[in-house]
mmCIF file of C-alpha atoms in Angstrom:
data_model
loop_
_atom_site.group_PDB
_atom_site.id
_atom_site.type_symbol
_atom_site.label_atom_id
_atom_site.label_comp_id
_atom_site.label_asym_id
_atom_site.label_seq_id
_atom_site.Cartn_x
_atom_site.Cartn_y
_atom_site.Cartn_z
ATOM 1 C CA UNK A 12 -2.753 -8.723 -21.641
ATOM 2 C CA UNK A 13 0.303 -10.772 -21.909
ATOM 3 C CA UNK A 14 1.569 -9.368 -18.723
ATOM 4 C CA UNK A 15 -1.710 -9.905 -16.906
ATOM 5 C CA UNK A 16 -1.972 -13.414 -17.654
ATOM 6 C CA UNK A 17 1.207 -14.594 -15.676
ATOM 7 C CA UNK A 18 0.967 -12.450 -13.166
ATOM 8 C CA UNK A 19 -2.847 -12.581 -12.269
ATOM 9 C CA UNK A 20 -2.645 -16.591 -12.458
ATOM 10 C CA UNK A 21 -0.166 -17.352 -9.556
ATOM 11 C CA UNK A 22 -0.830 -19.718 -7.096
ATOM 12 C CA UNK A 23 -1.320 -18.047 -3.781
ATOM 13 C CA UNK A 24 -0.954 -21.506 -1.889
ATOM 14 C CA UNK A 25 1.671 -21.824 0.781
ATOM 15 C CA UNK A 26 4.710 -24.451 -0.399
ATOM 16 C CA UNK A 27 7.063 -25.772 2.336
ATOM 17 C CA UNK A 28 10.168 -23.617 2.067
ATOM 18 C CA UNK A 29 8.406 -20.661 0.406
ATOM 19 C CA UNK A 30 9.162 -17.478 1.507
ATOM 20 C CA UNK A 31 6.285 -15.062 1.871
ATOM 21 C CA UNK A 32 5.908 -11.317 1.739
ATOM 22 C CA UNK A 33 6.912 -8.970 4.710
ATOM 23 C CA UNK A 34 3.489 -7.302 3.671
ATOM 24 C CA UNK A 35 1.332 -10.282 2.896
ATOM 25 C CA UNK A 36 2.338 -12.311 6.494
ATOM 26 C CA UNK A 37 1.709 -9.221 8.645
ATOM 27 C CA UNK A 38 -1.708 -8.963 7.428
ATOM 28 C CA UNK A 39 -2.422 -12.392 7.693
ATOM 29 C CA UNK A 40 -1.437 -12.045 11.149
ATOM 30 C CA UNK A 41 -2.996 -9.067 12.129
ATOM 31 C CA UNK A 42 -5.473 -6.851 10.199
ATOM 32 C CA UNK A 43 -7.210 -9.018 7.479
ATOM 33 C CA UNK A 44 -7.880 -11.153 11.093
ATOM 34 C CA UNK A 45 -8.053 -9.797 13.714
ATOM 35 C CA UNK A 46 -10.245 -10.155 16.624
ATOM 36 C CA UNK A 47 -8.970 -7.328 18.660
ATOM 37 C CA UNK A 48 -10.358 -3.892 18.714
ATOM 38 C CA UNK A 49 -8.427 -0.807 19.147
ATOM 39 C CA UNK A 50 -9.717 0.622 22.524
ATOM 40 C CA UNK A 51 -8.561 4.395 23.196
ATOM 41 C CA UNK A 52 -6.550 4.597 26.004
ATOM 42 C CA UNK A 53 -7.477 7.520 27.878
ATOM 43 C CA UNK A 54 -10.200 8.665 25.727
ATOM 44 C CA UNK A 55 -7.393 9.313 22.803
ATOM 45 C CA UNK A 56 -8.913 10.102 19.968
ATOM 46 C CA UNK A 57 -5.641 9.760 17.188
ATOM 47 C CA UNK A 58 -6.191 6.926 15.153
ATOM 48 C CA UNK A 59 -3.463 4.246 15.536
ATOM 49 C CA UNK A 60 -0.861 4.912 11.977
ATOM 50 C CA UNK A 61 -0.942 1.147 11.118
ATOM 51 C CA UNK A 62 -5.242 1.966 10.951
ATOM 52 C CA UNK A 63 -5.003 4.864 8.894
ATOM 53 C CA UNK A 64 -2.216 2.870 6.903
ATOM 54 C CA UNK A 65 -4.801 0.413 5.982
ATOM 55 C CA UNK A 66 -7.405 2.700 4.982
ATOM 56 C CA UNK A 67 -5.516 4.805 2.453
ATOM 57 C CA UNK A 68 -4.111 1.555 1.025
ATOM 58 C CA UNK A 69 -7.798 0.201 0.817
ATOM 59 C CA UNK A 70 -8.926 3.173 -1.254
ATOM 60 C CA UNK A 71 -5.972 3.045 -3.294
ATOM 61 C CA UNK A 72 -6.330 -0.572 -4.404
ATOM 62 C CA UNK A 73 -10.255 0.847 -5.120
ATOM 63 C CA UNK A 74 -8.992 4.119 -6.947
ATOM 64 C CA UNK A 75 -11.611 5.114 -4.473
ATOM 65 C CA UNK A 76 -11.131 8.745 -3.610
ATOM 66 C CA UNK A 77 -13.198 11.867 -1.505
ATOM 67 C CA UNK A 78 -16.701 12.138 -2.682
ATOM 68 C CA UNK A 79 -20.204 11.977 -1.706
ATOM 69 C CA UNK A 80 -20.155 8.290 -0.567
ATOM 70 C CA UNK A 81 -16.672 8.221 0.912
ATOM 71 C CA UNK A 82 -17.646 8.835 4.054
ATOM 72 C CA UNK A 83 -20.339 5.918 4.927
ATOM 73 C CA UNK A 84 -17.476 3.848 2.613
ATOM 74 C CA UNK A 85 -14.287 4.752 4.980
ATOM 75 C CA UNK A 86 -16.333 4.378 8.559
ATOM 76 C CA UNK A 87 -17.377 0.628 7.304
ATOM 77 C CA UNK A 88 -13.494 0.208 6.855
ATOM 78 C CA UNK A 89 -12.556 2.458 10.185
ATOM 79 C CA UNK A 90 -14.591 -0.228 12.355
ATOM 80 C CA UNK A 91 -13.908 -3.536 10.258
ATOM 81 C CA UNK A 92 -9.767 -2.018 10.905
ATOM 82 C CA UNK A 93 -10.829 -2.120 14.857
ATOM 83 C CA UNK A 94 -11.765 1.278 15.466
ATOM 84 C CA UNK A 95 -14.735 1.696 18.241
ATOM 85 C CA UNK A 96 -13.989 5.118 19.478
ATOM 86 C CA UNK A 97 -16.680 7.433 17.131
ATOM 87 C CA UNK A 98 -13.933 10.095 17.303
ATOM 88 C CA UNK A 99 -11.189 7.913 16.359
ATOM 89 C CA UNK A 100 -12.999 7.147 13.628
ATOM 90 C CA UNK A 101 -13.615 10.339 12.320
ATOM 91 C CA UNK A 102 -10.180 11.040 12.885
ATOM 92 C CA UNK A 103 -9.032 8.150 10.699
ATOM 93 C CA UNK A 104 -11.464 9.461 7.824
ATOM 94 C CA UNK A 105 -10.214 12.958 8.379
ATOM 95 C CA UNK A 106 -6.468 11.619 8.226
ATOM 96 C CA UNK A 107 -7.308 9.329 5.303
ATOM 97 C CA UNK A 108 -9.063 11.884 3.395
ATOM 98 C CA UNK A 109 -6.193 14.188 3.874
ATOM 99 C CA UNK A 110 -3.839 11.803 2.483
ATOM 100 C CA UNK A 111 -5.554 10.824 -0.787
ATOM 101 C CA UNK A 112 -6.667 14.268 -1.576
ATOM 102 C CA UNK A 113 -3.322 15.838 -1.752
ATOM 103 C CA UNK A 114 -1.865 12.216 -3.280
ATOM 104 C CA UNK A 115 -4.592 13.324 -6.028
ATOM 105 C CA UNK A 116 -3.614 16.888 -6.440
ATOM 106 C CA UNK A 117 -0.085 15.358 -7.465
ATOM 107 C CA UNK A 118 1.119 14.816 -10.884
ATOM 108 C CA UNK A 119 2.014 11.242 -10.083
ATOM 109 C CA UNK A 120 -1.953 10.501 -9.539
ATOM 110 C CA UNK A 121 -2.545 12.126 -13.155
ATOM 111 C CA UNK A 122 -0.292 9.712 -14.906
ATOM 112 C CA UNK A 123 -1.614 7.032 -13.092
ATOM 113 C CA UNK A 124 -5.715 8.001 -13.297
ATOM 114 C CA UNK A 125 -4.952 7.868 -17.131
ATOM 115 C CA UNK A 126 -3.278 4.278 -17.185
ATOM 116 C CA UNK A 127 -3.669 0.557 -17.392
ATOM 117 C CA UNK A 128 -3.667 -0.449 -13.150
ATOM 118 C CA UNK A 129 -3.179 -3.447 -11.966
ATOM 119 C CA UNK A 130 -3.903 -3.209 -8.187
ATOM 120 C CA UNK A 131 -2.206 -5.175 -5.228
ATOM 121 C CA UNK A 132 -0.920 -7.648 -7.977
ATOM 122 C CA UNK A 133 -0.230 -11.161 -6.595
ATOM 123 C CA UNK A 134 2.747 -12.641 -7.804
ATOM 124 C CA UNK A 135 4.811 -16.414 -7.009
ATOM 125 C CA UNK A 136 7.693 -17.284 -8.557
ATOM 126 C CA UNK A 137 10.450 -19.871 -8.017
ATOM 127 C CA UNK A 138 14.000 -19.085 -6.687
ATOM 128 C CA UNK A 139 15.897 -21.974 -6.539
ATOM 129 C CA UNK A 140 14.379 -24.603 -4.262
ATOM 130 C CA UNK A 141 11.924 -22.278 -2.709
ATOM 131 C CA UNK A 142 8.379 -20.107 -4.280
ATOM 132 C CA UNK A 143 8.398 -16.503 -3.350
ATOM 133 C CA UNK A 144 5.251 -14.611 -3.127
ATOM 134 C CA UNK A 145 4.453 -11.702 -2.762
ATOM 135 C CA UNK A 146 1.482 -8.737 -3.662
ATOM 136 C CA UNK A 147 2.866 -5.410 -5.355
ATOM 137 C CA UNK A 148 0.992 -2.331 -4.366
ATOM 138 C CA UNK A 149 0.579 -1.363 -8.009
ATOM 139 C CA UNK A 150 1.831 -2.173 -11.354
ATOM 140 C CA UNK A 151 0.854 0.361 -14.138
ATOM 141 C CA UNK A 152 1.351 0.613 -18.121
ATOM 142 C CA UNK A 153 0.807 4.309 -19.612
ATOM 143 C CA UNK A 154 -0.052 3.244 -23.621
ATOM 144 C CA UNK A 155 3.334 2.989 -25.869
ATOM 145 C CA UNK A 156 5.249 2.858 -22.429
ATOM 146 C CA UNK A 157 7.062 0.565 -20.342
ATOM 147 C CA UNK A 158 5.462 -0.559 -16.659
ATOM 148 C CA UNK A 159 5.754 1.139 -13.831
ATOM 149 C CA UNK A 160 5.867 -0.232 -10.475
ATOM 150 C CA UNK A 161 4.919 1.525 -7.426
ATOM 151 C CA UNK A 162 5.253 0.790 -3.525
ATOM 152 C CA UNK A 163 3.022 2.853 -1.283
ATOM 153 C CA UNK A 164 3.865 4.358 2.114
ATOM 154 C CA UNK A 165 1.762 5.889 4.520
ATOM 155 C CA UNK A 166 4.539 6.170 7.759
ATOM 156 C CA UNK A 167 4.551 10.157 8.953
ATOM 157 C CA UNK A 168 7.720 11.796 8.041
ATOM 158 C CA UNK A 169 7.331 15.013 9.584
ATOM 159 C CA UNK A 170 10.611 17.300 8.846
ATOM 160 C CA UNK A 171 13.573 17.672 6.155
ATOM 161 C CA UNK A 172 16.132 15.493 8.738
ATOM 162 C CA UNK A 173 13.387 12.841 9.208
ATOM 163 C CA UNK A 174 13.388 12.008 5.483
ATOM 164 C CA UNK A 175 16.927 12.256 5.937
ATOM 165 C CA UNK A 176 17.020 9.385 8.570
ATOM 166 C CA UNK A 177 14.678 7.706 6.571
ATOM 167 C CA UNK A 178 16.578 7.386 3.823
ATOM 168 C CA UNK A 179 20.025 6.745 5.608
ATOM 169 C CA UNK A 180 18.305 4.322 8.023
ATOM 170 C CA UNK A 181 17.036 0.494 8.021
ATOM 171 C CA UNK A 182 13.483 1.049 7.323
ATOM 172 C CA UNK A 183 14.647 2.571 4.099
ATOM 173 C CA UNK A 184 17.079 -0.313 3.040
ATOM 174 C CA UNK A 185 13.906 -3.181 3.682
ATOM 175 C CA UNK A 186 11.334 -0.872 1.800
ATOM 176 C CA UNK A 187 14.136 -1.044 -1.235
ATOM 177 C CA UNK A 188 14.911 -4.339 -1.068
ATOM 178 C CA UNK A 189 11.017 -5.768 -1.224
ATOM 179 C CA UNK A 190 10.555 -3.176 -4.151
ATOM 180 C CA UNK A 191 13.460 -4.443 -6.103
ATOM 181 C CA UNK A 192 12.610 -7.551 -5.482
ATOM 182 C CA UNK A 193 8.546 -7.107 -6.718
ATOM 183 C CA UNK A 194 10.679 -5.625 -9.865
ATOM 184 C CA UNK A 195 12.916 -8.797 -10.189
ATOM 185 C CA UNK A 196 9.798 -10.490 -9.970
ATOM 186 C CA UNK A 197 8.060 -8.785 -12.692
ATOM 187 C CA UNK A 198 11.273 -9.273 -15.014
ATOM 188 C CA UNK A 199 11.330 -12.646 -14.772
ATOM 189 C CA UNK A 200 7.275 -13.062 -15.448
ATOM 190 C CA UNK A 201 6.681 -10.330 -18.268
ATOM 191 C CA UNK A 202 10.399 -9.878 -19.341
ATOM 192 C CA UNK A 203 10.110 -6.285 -18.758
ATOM 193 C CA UNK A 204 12.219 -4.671 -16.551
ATOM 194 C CA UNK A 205 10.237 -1.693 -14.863
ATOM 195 C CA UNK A 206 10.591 1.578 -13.414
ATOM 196 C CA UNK A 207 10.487 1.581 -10.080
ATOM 197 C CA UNK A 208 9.005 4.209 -7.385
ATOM 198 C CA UNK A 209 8.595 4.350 -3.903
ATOM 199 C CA UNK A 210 5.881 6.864 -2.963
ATOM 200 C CA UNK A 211 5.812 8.182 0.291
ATOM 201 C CA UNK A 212 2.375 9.963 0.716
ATOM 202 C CA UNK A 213 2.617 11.123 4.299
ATOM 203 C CA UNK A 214 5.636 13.808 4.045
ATOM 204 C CA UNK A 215 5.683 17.040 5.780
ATOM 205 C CA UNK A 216 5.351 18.635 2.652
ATOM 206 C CA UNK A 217 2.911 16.648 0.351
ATOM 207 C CA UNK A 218 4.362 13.443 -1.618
#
């Protein structure tokens, strides 16, 4: 508990000068607000990636995985994300359910299923004359072991050379910097250091 406490209690108001999560202000500009709907153009019937994004991060932050009530569960989300299209949204369960079923058949989702979790974790912390916040995918504690920190990522990455331009590329190089920096956070609250992974559920070849 004594890493819950100061991480579960920060403030989540905004302070002039703060600097705010890449991940927190998109959704408070778009998804956890929106008005829009996603309207297929010309009767397409793939689910928008940012959608789908949303919906496996959703059941993650549930531990909510394929079962008998997933279904009714994921087309609730599907339409509250903007999808109209009935198709699109059975695509974006299908795409979903993909997703989290062969996330689960990992041995990453083992080690996890049997520890402490500490979903989409809201942290603020001071750095210098301005607060940082931010909200870390997942923070988990196997027993006797140190925390482990995890960043989620749904983006397609469809071949060998696309991982490759992944990882040589700018995307990569942001998606490192916010994780080390969720990890600097969690130093300075708990005065742990922990590990650190970056797992990218949507490769060509499982995760």
């Amino acid at each position: 508990e004594a890493l819950a406490s100061p991480l579960l209690a920060q403030p989540q108001r905004h302070e002039v000068g703060e600097e705010l999560d890449t991940k927190i202000a998109e959704e408070e500009a778009s998804l956890s607000s929106r008005v829009w709907r996603v309207v297929p153009r010309e009767r397409r019937t793939r689910p928008p990636a940012a959608v789908v994004g949303q919906m496996v991060h959703a059941a993650l932050k549930h531990w909510r995985y394929p079962d008998g009530g997933f279904d009714a569960w994921s087309a609730v989300l599907a339409r509250r994300c903007g999808l109209i299209d009935a198709r699109q949204v059975r695509n974006a369960q299908n795409e979903t359910k993909r997703i989290l079923e062969r996330f689960r058949a990992h041995p990453l989702y083992l080690e996890m299923n049997a520890a402490r979790r500490l979903h989409e974790l809201p942290y603020s912390i001071e750095t210098g004359d301005k607060i940082e916040q931010g909200r870390m995918d997942l923070l988990y504690q196997i027993d006797g072991a140190g925390w482990t920190l995890v960043e989620f990522k749904t983006h397609r990455i469809a071949s060998p050379s696309a991982l490759d331009g992944y990882l040589s590329g700018e995307d990569y190089a942001q998606d490192e910097k916010q994780v080390l920096r969720y990890a600097a956070a969690v130093e300075k609250l708990a005065g742990e250091r922990p590990r650190v992974l970056l797992c990218l559920l949507n490769c060509w070849d499982g995760v």
